[in-house]
PDB file of C-alpha atoms in Angstrom:
ATOM      1  CA  UNK A   1      -0.167   0.637  -0.357  1.00 56.00           C
ATOM      2  CA  UNK A   2       1.674   3.491  -0.703  1.00 68.00           C
ATOM      3  CA  UNK A   3       1.907   5.556   1.853  1.00 72.00           C
ATOM      4  CA  UNK A   4       0.205   9.012   0.327  1.00 77.00           C
ATOM      5  CA  UNK A   5       1.802  11.500   0.819  1.00 78.00           C
ATOM      6  CA  UNK A   6      -1.573  14.273   1.221  1.00 75.00           C
ATOM      7  CA  UNK A   7      -1.440  12.444   4.717  1.00 76.00           C
ATOM      8  CA  UNK A   8       0.934  14.575   5.874  1.00 75.00           C
ATOM      9  CA  UNK A   9      -0.977  18.864   5.501  1.00 69.00           C
ATOM     10  CA  UNK A  10      -1.421  20.421   8.418  1.00 69.00           C
ATOM     11  CA  UNK A  11      -3.193  22.802   6.246  1.00 69.00           C
ATOM     12  CA  UNK A  12      -5.976  21.153   4.952  1.00 72.00           C
ATOM     13  CA  UNK A  13      -7.931  23.052   3.164  1.00 72.00           C
ATOM     14  CA  UNK A  14     -12.309  22.839   4.031  1.00 73.00           C
ATOM     15  CA  UNK A  15     -14.693  23.213   1.061  1.00 74.00           C
ATOM     16  CA  UNK A  16     -15.498  26.912   0.578  1.00 72.00           C
ATOM     17  CA  UNK A  17     -20.053  25.286   0.675  1.00 69.00           C
ATOM     18  CA  UNK A  18     -18.345  24.927   4.555  1.00 66.00           C
ATOM     19  CA  UNK A  19     -18.392  27.956   5.543  1.00 72.00           C
ATOM     20  CA  UNK A  20     -20.112  31.286   5.725  1.00 75.00           C
ATOM     21  CA  UNK A  21     -18.895  34.243   5.821  1.00 78.00           C
ATOM     22  CA  UNK A  22     -20.132  37.641   7.873  1.00 79.00           C
ATOM     23  CA  UNK A  23     -19.958  41.235   7.205  1.00 83.00           C
ATOM     24  CA  UNK A  24     -19.019  40.943  11.036  1.00 82.00           C
ATOM     25  CA  UNK A  25     -15.782  39.103   9.399  1.00 82.00           C
ATOM     26  CA  UNK A  26     -15.032  41.246   6.653  1.00 86.00           C
ATOM     27  CA  UNK A  27     -14.849  44.147   8.539  1.00 89.00           C
ATOM     28  CA  UNK A  28     -12.570  42.619  10.545  1.00 86.00           C
ATOM     29  CA  UNK A  29     -10.748  40.931   7.624  1.00 87.00           C
ATOM     30  CA  UNK A  30      -9.862  44.588   6.314  1.00 90.00           C
ATOM     31  CA  UNK A  31      -9.013  46.196   9.458  1.00 90.00           C
ATOM     32  CA  UNK A  32      -6.434  43.386  10.029  1.00 90.00           C
ATOM     33  CA  UNK A  33      -4.998  43.943   6.321  1.00 90.00           C
ATOM     34  CA  UNK A  34      -3.851  47.591   7.508  1.00 93.00           C
ATOM     35  CA  UNK A  35      -3.321  47.160  10.581  1.00 92.00           C
ATOM     36  CA  UNK A  36      -0.757  44.856   9.658  1.00 91.00           C
ATOM     37  CA  UNK A  37       0.497  46.406   6.817  1.00 93.00           C
ATOM     38  CA  UNK A  38       0.938  49.470   9.239  1.00 93.00           C
ATOM     39  CA  UNK A  39       3.068  47.656  11.125  1.00 92.00           C
ATOM     40  CA  UNK A  40       5.300  45.657   8.292  1.00 91.00           C
ATOM     41  CA  UNK A  41       6.160  49.165   7.104  1.00 92.00           C
ATOM     42  CA  UNK A  42       6.682  50.230  10.274  1.00 91.00           C
ATOM     43  CA  UNK A  43       9.750  47.668  10.791  1.00 90.00           C
ATOM     44  CA  UNK A  44      10.682  48.410   7.232  1.00 90.00           C
ATOM     45  CA  UNK A  45      11.568  52.102   8.332  1.00 89.00           C
ATOM     46  CA  UNK A  46      13.081  50.816  10.888  1.00 85.00           C
ATOM     47  CA  UNK A  47      15.247  47.890   9.469  1.00 86.00           C
ATOM     48  CA  UNK A  48      15.749  50.458   6.488  1.00 86.00           C
ATOM     49  CA  UNK A  49      17.437  53.206   8.704  1.00 83.00           C
ATOM     50  CA  UNK A  50      20.445  52.300  11.051  1.00 82.00           C
ATOM     51  CA  UNK A  51      20.397  52.978  15.056  1.00 83.00           C
ATOM     52  CA  UNK A  52      23.662  54.295  16.968  1.00 85.00           C
ATOM     53  CA  UNK A  53      25.451  52.605  19.702  1.00 85.00           C
ATOM     54  CA  UNK A  54      27.466  54.469  21.532  1.00 86.00           C
ATOM     55  CA  UNK A  55      30.613  52.713  24.488  1.00 89.00           C
ATOM     56  CA  UNK A  56      33.402  53.591  27.298  1.00 88.00           C
ATOM     57  CA  UNK A  57      36.692  53.485  27.044  1.00 87.00           C
ATOM     58  CA  UNK A  58      39.724  53.739  28.846  1.00 88.00           C
ATOM     59  CA  UNK A  59      42.180  56.936  25.601  1.00 78.00           C
ATOM     60  CA  UNK A  60      45.830  55.730  25.853  1.00 76.00           C
ATOM     61  CA  UNK A  61      47.681  58.955  24.097  1.00 71.00           C
ATOM     62  CA  UNK A  62      51.046  57.704  22.034  1.00 74.00           C
ATOM     63  CA  UNK A  63      53.580  60.495  22.727  1.00 69.00           C
ATOM     64  CA  UNK A  64      53.352  62.251  19.835  1.00 80.00           C
ATOM     65  CA  UNK A  65      50.107  62.606  18.874  1.00 85.00           C
ATOM     66  CA  UNK A  66      48.168  65.514  18.147  1.00 91.00           C
ATOM     67  CA  UNK A  67      44.494  67.283  17.517  1.00 93.00           C
ATOM     68  CA  UNK A  68      43.656  69.344  14.680  1.00 95.00           C
ATOM     69  CA  UNK A  69      42.115  72.078  15.767  1.00 95.00           C
ATOM     70  CA  UNK A  70      39.530  75.137  13.157  1.00 96.00           C
ATOM     71  CA  UNK A  71      39.253  78.788  15.574  1.00 96.00           C
ATOM     72  CA  UNK A  72      36.721  80.709  13.237  1.00 97.00           C
ATOM     73  CA  UNK A  73      36.438  84.306  14.699  1.00 96.00           C
ATOM     74  CA  UNK A  74      35.403  87.814  14.735  1.00 95.00           C
ATOM     75  CA  UNK A  75      35.858  91.022  16.806  1.00 93.00           C
ATOM     76  CA  UNK A  76      34.568  93.834  14.747  1.00 92.00           C
ATOM     77  CA  UNK A  77      36.695  96.873  17.058  1.00 89.00           C
ATOM     78  CA  UNK A  78      40.180  95.047  16.386  1.00 90.00           C
ATOM     79  CA  UNK A  79      42.335  95.788  13.361  1.00 90.00           C
ATOM     80  CA  UNK A  80      43.888  92.323  11.496  1.00 90.00           C
ATOM     81  CA  UNK A  81      46.757  94.739  12.519  1.00 89.00           C
ATOM     82  CA  UNK A  82      47.147  93.980  16.066  1.00 90.00           C
ATOM     83  CA  UNK A  83      45.423  90.323  15.761  1.00 91.00           C
ATOM     84  CA  UNK A  84      47.527  86.894  16.342  1.00 90.00           C
ATOM     85  CA  UNK A  85      47.615  83.680  18.236  1.00 93.00           C
ATOM     86  CA  UNK A  86      49.358  82.054  20.920  1.00 93.00           C
ATOM     87  CA  UNK A  87      49.585  78.660  22.207  1.00 93.00           C
ATOM     88  CA  UNK A  88      50.773  76.887  25.867  1.00 94.00           C
ATOM     89  CA  UNK A  89      51.059  73.797  27.004  1.00 92.00           C
ATOM     90  CA  UNK A  90      52.443  71.589  30.014  1.00 89.00           C
ATOM     91  CA  UNK A  91      54.338  69.296  27.343  1.00 86.00           C
ATOM     92  CA  UNK A  92      56.373  72.982  26.794  1.00 88.00           C
ATOM     93  CA  UNK A  93      55.572  74.255  23.979  1.00 89.00           C
ATOM     94  CA  UNK A  94      55.109  77.834  23.697  1.00 90.00           C
ATOM     95  CA  UNK A  95      53.994  80.214  20.131  1.00 89.00           C
ATOM     96  CA  UNK A  96      53.009  83.350  19.644  1.00 88.00           C
ATOM     97  CA  UNK A  97      52.030  84.910  16.568  1.00 85.00           C
ATOM     98  CA  UNK A  98      50.775  81.356  14.660  1.00 83.00           C
ATOM     99  CA  UNK A  99      51.275  82.261  11.174  1.00 81.00           C
ATOM    100  CA  UNK A 100      50.371  78.957   9.664  1.00 87.00           C
ATOM    101  CA  UNK A 101      47.673  77.929   7.944  1.00 88.00           C
ATOM    102  CA  UNK A 102      45.838  81.883   9.463  1.00 91.00           C
ATOM    103  CA  UNK A 103      43.429  83.481   7.434  1.00 92.00           C
ATOM    104  CA  UNK A 104      42.657  86.905   8.327  1.00 93.00           C
ATOM    105  CA  UNK A 105      39.939  89.269   6.986  1.00 93.00           C
ATOM    106  CA  UNK A 106      39.025  93.373   6.851  1.00 93.00           C
ATOM    107  CA  UNK A 107      35.248  94.216   8.635  1.00 92.00           C
ATOM    108  CA  UNK A 108      33.966  96.793   9.011  1.00 86.00           C
ATOM    109  CA  UNK A 109      31.696  97.538  12.623  1.00 81.00           C
ATOM    110  CA  UNK A 110      28.416  99.006  11.541  1.00 78.00           C
ATOM    111  CA  UNK A 111      30.084 101.992  13.193  1.00 78.00           C
ATOM    112  CA  UNK A 112      33.095 102.663  10.966  1.00 80.00           C
ATOM    113  CA  UNK A 113      36.012 101.069  12.304  1.00 82.00           C
ATOM    114  CA  UNK A 114      38.072  98.127  11.061  1.00 85.00           C
ATOM    115  CA  UNK A 115      37.424  94.930  12.458  1.00 90.00           C
ATOM    116  CA  UNK A 116      38.201  91.387  11.274  1.00 93.00           C
ATOM    117  CA  UNK A 117      37.703  87.897  10.678  1.00 95.00           C
ATOM    118  CA  UNK A 118      40.317  85.251  12.589  1.00 95.00           C
ATOM    119  CA  UNK A 119      40.475  81.538  10.766  1.00 95.00           C
ATOM    120  CA  UNK A 120      42.593  78.991  12.397  1.00 94.00           C
ATOM    121  CA  UNK A 121      43.423  75.347  11.679  1.00 95.00           C
ATOM    122  CA  UNK A 122      46.242  74.566  13.761  1.00 94.00           C
ATOM    123  CA  UNK A 123      47.610  71.306  15.769  1.00 94.00           C
ATOM    124  CA  UNK A 124      47.610  71.252  20.013  1.00 94.00           C
ATOM    125  CA  UNK A 125      50.170  68.229  21.922  1.00 92.00           C
ATOM    126  CA  UNK A 126      46.872  65.760  23.653  1.00 90.00           C
ATOM    127  CA  UNK A 127      48.318  67.754  27.628  1.00 90.00           C
ATOM    128  CA  UNK A 128      46.509  70.434  29.315  1.00 92.00           C
ATOM    129  CA  UNK A 129      47.274  73.700  27.595  1.00 94.00           C
ATOM    130  CA  UNK A 130      45.799  76.721  26.025  1.00 95.00           C
ATOM    131  CA  UNK A 131      45.533  79.417  23.055  1.00 95.00           C
ATOM    132  CA  UNK A 132      44.997  82.439  23.061  1.00 93.00           C
ATOM    133  CA  UNK A 133      43.491  85.492  20.672  1.00 93.00           C
ATOM    134  CA  UNK A 134      45.251  88.566  22.024  1.00 90.00           C
ATOM    135  CA  UNK A 135      48.028  91.185  19.833  1.00 88.00           C
ATOM    136  CA  UNK A 136      51.071  89.452  21.940  1.00 81.00           C
ATOM    137  CA  UNK A 137      52.875  89.053  18.117  1.00 79.00           C
ATOM    138  CA  UNK A 138      53.031  92.499  17.913  1.00 77.00           C
ATOM    139  CA  UNK A 139      55.370  93.319  20.746  1.00 73.00           C
ATOM    140  CA  UNK A 140      55.617  97.062  21.069  1.00 66.00           C
ATOM    141  CA  UNK A 141      53.756  98.323  18.356  1.00 79.00           C
ATOM    142  CA  UNK A 142      49.652  97.639  21.129  1.00 78.00           C
ATOM    143  CA  UNK A 143      47.164  99.518  19.756  1.00 82.00           C
ATOM    144  CA  UNK A 144      45.550 101.800  21.457  1.00 78.00           C
ATOM    145  CA  UNK A 145      41.806 100.372  22.084  1.00 79.00           C
ATOM    146  CA  UNK A 146      42.481  96.606  21.942  1.00 85.00           C
ATOM    147  CA  UNK A 147      38.843  95.966  22.707  1.00 88.00           C
ATOM    148  CA  UNK A 148      38.933  91.612  22.543  1.00 91.00           C
ATOM    149  CA  UNK A 149      34.608  91.346  22.006  1.00 91.00           C
ATOM    150  CA  UNK A 150      34.563  88.948  20.010  1.00 93.00           C
ATOM    151  CA  UNK A 151      31.569  86.631  17.507  1.00 95.00           C
ATOM    152  CA  UNK A 152      32.613  82.631  17.532  1.00 96.00           C
ATOM    153  CA  UNK A 153      30.912  80.993  14.845  1.00 96.00           C
ATOM    154  CA  UNK A 154      33.696  77.807  15.546  1.00 96.00           C
ATOM    155  CA  UNK A 155      35.690  76.138  17.735  1.00 96.00           C
ATOM    156  CA  UNK A 156      36.151  72.273  16.674  1.00 95.00           C
ATOM    157  CA  UNK A 157      38.960  69.851  17.527  1.00 95.00           C
ATOM    158  CA  UNK A 158      39.252  66.940  15.449  1.00 93.00           C
ATOM    159  CA  UNK A 159      37.559  65.660  12.599  1.00 92.00           C
ATOM    160  CA  UNK A 160      34.280  66.991  11.532  1.00 89.00           C
ATOM    161  CA  UNK A 161      31.212  65.427  11.960  1.00 86.00           C
ATOM    162  CA  UNK A 162      28.631  66.616   9.732  1.00 80.00           C
ATOM    163  CA  UNK A 163      25.614  63.263  10.270  1.00 79.00           C
ATOM    164  CA  UNK A 164      23.435  64.897  12.421  1.00 77.00           C
ATOM    165  CA  UNK A 165      21.815  61.807  14.198  1.00 79.00           C
ATOM    166  CA  UNK A 166      25.343  61.069  16.247  1.00 84.00           C
ATOM    167  CA  UNK A 167      24.825  62.727  19.272  1.00 83.00           C
ATOM    168  CA  UNK A 168      27.741  65.092  20.920  1.00 82.00           C
ATOM    169  CA  UNK A 169      27.889  68.739  20.700  1.00 87.00           C
ATOM    170  CA  UNK A 170      31.338  68.692  19.510  1.00 92.00           C
ATOM    171  CA  UNK A 171      31.339  72.830  18.793  1.00 93.00           C
ATOM    172  CA  UNK A 172      29.005  74.202  21.366  1.00 94.00           C
ATOM    173  CA  UNK A 173      30.722  77.677  21.277  1.00 95.00           C
ATOM    174  CA  UNK A 174      29.318  77.882  17.355  1.00 93.00           C
ATOM    175  CA  UNK A 175      27.692  81.675  18.010  1.00 93.00           C
ATOM    176  CA  UNK A 176      28.741  82.152  21.213  1.00 94.00           C
ATOM    177  CA  UNK A 177      28.411  87.039  20.805  1.00 94.00           C
ATOM    178  CA  UNK A 178      30.415  88.178  23.644  1.00 92.00           C
ATOM    179  CA  UNK A 179      29.960  91.643  22.101  1.00 88.00           C
ATOM    180  CA  UNK A 180      27.455  93.620  23.796  1.00 83.00           C
ATOM    181  CA  UNK A 181      28.761  95.623  26.694  1.00 75.00           C
ATOM    182  CA  UNK A 182      29.431  99.342  26.568  1.00 71.00           C
ATOM    183  CA  UNK A 183      31.892 101.142  28.413  1.00 67.00           C
ATOM    184  CA  UNK A 184      36.064 101.007  28.095  1.00 67.00           C
ATOM    185  CA  UNK A 185      36.290  98.261  31.308  1.00 75.00           C
ATOM    186  CA  UNK A 186      34.035  96.078  28.114  1.00 77.00           C
ATOM    187  CA  UNK A 187      35.870  96.664  26.120  1.00 78.00           C
ATOM    188  CA  UNK A 188      39.659  95.896  27.650  1.00 85.00           C
ATOM    189  CA  UNK A 189      37.862  93.075  29.663  1.00 89.00           C
ATOM    190  CA  UNK A 190      39.883  90.209  28.549  1.00 92.00           C
ATOM    191  CA  UNK A 191      37.725  86.807  28.120  1.00 94.00           C
ATOM    192  CA  UNK A 192      38.487  83.060  29.329  1.00 96.00           C
ATOM    193  CA  UNK A 193      36.900  79.610  28.045  1.00 97.00           C
ATOM    194  CA  UNK A 194      37.804  77.005  30.458  1.00 96.00           C
ATOM    195  CA  UNK A 195      37.355  73.314  27.787  1.00 96.00           C
ATOM    196  CA  UNK A 196      36.999  70.081  29.331  1.00 95.00           C
ATOM    197  CA  UNK A 197      37.873  67.685  26.087  1.00 94.00           C
ATOM    198  CA  UNK A 198      36.422  64.833  25.200  1.00 93.00           C
ATOM    199  CA  UNK A 199      37.854  63.000  22.863  1.00 93.00           C
ATOM    200  CA  UNK A 200      34.406  60.447  20.633  1.00 92.00           C
ATOM    201  CA  UNK A 201      35.234  58.991  18.030  1.00 91.00           C
ATOM    202  CA  UNK A 202      31.910  57.687  15.583  1.00 91.00           C
ATOM    203  CA  UNK A 203      32.154  54.532  13.094  1.00 90.00           C
ATOM    204  CA  UNK A 204      29.948  54.593   9.950  1.00 87.00           C
ATOM    205  CA  UNK A 205      27.790  51.516   8.787  1.00 85.00           C
ATOM    206  CA  UNK A 206      30.624  51.201   5.604  1.00 84.00           C
ATOM    207  CA  UNK A 207      33.061  50.493   8.721  1.00 83.00           C
ATOM    208  CA  UNK A 208      34.698  54.376   8.011  1.00 88.00           C
ATOM    209  CA  UNK A 209      35.943  55.977  11.043  1.00 90.00           C
ATOM    210  CA  UNK A 210      36.338  59.482  11.816  1.00 91.00           C
ATOM    211  CA  UNK A 211      38.817  60.678  14.919  1.00 91.00           C
ATOM    212  CA  UNK A 212      36.197  64.457  16.935  1.00 92.00           C
ATOM    213  CA  UNK A 213      36.246  66.375  20.184  1.00 94.00           C
ATOM    214  CA  UNK A 214      33.018  67.136  22.147  1.00 94.00           C
ATOM    215  CA  UNK A 215      33.556  69.503  24.809  1.00 95.00           C
ATOM    216  CA  UNK A 216      31.645  71.751  27.748  1.00 94.00           C
ATOM    217  CA  UNK A 217      32.692  75.011  28.750  1.00 95.00           C
ATOM    218  CA  UNK A 218      32.938  77.855  31.350  1.00 95.00           C
ATOM    219  CA  UNK A 219      33.027  81.614  30.628  1.00 95.00           C
ATOM    220  CA  UNK A 220      34.512  84.131  32.404  1.00 93.00           C
ATOM    221  CA  UNK A 221      35.107  87.607  31.806  1.00 92.00           C
ATOM    222  CA  UNK A 222      37.660  89.970  33.770  1.00 90.00           C
ATOM    223  CA  UNK A 223      39.984  92.808  33.594  1.00 87.00           C
ATOM    224  CA  UNK A 224      43.404  92.139  34.292  1.00 83.00           C
ATOM    225  CA  UNK A 225      45.449  94.595  36.726  1.00 81.00           C
ATOM    226  CA  UNK A 226      49.371  94.967  37.155  1.00 75.00           C
ATOM    227  CA  UNK A 227      51.286  97.044  38.948  1.00 69.00           C
ATOM    228  CA  UNK A 228      51.836  99.571  35.408  1.00 68.00           C
ATOM    229  CA  UNK A 229      47.757  99.704  35.364  1.00 70.00           C
ATOM    230  CA  UNK A 230      45.870  97.977  33.038  1.00 74.00           C
ATOM    231  CA  UNK A 231      46.883  94.322  31.548  1.00 82.00           C
ATOM    232  CA  UNK A 232      46.320  93.942  27.785  1.00 86.00           C
ATOM    233  CA  UNK A 233      43.229  91.603  27.402  1.00 90.00           C
ATOM    234  CA  UNK A 234      43.293  88.477  25.777  1.00 92.00           C
ATOM    235  CA  UNK A 235      40.448  86.045  24.958  1.00 95.00           C
ATOM    236  CA  UNK A 236      41.293  82.452  26.920  1.00 95.00           C
ATOM    237  CA  UNK A 237      40.989  79.171  25.817  1.00 97.00           C
ATOM    238  CA  UNK A 238      42.014  76.427  28.031  1.00 96.00           C
ATOM    239  CA  UNK A 239      41.212  72.691  27.289  1.00 95.00           C
ATOM    240  CA  UNK A 240      42.041  69.469  30.016  1.00 94.00           C
ATOM    241  CA  UNK A 241      41.327  66.212  28.209  1.00 91.00           C
ATOM    242  CA  UNK A 242      39.045  63.531  30.144  1.00 90.00           C
ATOM    243  CA  UNK A 243      40.801  59.908  29.929  1.00 88.00           C
ATOM    244  CA  UNK A 244      37.340  58.144  28.874  1.00 90.00           C
ATOM    245  CA  UNK A 245      37.214  57.940  25.224  1.00 91.00           C
ATOM    246  CA  UNK A 246      33.493  57.119  24.202  1.00 91.00           C
ATOM    247  CA  UNK A 247      32.222  55.873  20.798  1.00 91.00           C
ATOM    248  CA  UNK A 248      29.506  55.838  18.706  1.00 91.00           C
ATOM    249  CA  UNK A 249      28.928  52.975  16.606  1.00 90.00           C
ATOM    250  CA  UNK A 250      26.738  53.188  13.367  1.00 88.00           C
ATOM    251  CA  UNK A 251      24.861  49.846  13.582  1.00 86.00           C
ATOM    252  CA  UNK A 252      21.833  48.132  11.428  1.00 84.00           C
ATOM    253  CA  UNK A 253      19.122  45.389  12.707  1.00 85.00           C
ATOM    254  CA  UNK A 254      20.215  42.172  10.959  1.00 86.00           C
ATOM    255  CA  UNK A 255      17.979  41.087   7.793  1.00 88.00           C
ATOM    256  CA  UNK A 256      16.796  37.628  10.398  1.00 89.00           C
ATOM    257  CA  UNK A 257      15.418  40.051  12.862  1.00 88.00           C
ATOM    258  CA  UNK A 258      13.780  41.748  10.405  1.00 88.00           C
ATOM    259  CA  UNK A 259      12.091  38.963   9.404  1.00 91.00           C
ATOM    260  CA  UNK A 260      11.202  37.133  11.821  1.00 92.00           C
ATOM    261  CA  UNK A 261       9.807  40.123  13.561  1.00 91.00           C
ATOM    262  CA  UNK A 262       7.509  40.395  10.301  1.00 91.00           C
ATOM    263  CA  UNK A 263       6.342  36.701  11.052  1.00 92.00           C
ATOM    264  CA  UNK A 264       5.238  36.919  14.727  1.00 93.00           C
ATOM    265  CA  UNK A 265       3.390  40.696  12.943  1.00 90.00           C
ATOM    266  CA  UNK A 266       1.311  38.297  10.728  1.00 89.00           C
ATOM    267  CA  UNK A 267       1.068  35.213  12.616  1.00 90.00           C
ATOM    268  CA  UNK A 268       0.438  37.616  15.515  1.00 90.00           C
ATOM    269  CA  UNK A 269      -2.516  39.542  14.015  1.00 89.00           C
ATOM    270  CA  UNK A 270      -4.171  36.721  12.117  1.00 86.00           C
ATOM    271  CA  UNK A 271      -4.263  34.797  14.999  1.00 89.00           C
ATOM    272  CA  UNK A 272      -5.395  37.475  17.998  1.00 89.00           C
ATOM    273  CA  UNK A 273      -7.742  38.736  14.498  1.00 87.00           C
ATOM    274  CA  UNK A 274      -9.250  35.329  14.072  1.00 86.00           C
ATOM    275  CA  UNK A 275      -9.721  34.800  18.183  1.00 88.00           C
ATOM    276  CA  UNK A 276     -12.133  38.263  18.300  1.00 87.00           C
ATOM    277  CA  UNK A 277     -14.578  36.520  14.603  1.00 85.00           C
ATOM    278  CA  UNK A 278     -15.078  33.936  16.442  1.00 84.00           C
ATOM    279  CA  UNK A 279     -15.969  35.396  20.168  1.00 86.00           C
ATOM    280  CA  UNK A 280     -17.926  37.855  18.231  1.00 84.00           C
ATOM    281  CA  UNK A 281     -19.840  35.576  15.625  1.00 80.00           C
ATOM    282  CA  UNK A 282     -20.768  32.771  18.721  1.00 82.00           C
ATOM    283  CA  UNK A 283     -21.968  36.095  20.848  1.00 82.00           C
ATOM    284  CA  UNK A 284     -25.173  36.611  18.145  1.00 80.00           C
ATOM    285  CA  UNK A 285     -24.555  32.870  17.766  1.00 76.00           C
ATOM    286  CA  UNK A 286     -26.462  32.747  21.250  1.00 80.00           C
ATOM    287  CA  UNK A 287     -28.298  35.995  20.668  1.00 78.00           C
ATOM    288  CA  UNK A 288     -30.172  35.064  17.730  1.00 76.00           C
ATOM    289  CA  UNK A 289     -30.875  31.410  20.020  1.00 73.00           C
ATOM    290  CA  UNK A 290     -31.487  33.347  22.325  1.00 73.00           C
ATOM    291  CA  UNK A 291     -34.469  35.513  20.595  1.00 72.00           C
ATOM    292  CA  UNK A 292     -36.161  32.455  19.529  1.00 73.00           C
ATOM    293  CA  UNK A 293     -36.131  30.449  22.940  1.00 68.00           C
ATOM    294  CA  UNK A 294     -34.115  28.484  20.808  1.00 65.00           C
ATOM    295  CA  UNK A 295     -30.884  29.015  24.789  1.00 59.00           C
ATOM    296  CA  UNK A 296     -31.597  25.145  25.286  1.00 60.00           C
TER     297      UNK A 296
END
């Protein structure tokens, strides 16, 4: 006797003449299909888009490792002839009037006086230190009114991360406006930004890495005095490095997870819809029998 393979079918078919369509079942079926489509589109959107996962680890700096710095600042009340950049750190570095990769663009302020937009790209060592915009580089030829009121357009460290979905703030000083205040004391004030720099690594879905740096800052303004009177003001950026590195990794859900979720959505929705339809149909049949007195 030949074995009938059809006996293994667990999805037995019911002839159409033994089934009974209902209006309630039709509405439940339509709602069920629409609900499945909605959940499927949501899962597909989640699968296509990537997630950012973060982790922390201790940064071990190489002895000669440098940090790239980008500075863009405008001083509306100080001529470009007097503007310079000085760099100092605890490793013994001391540079006055850095000119490499530095650019000055003359500005005209609202009252018709000359100002300056100063841009520079330079490197600092991975040790605590400072860099400051000042008039120190011109030596004895100091301006009569060294006004250090300013606008910071950009101060960022490391590689530029332009992806908006990456958490963190890599240019918190961008847009800082310190041009307010009137009088001689406002013009002669020094400005100091104390920054805590946190290394950050961003790795996209393709495995490409960017080394950037986030930072937080505190600000203070003051007038410095010496035995000879008021000292020449400057804009100080003092920094210290955090040994903890934050790594942001862009990841996408695996395809098998997406497929499993889709199967769960379809199977679970149909099962729940079937239970609801069965409950409503059974309840309606009981109600009909009760109306004609055949409940027993």
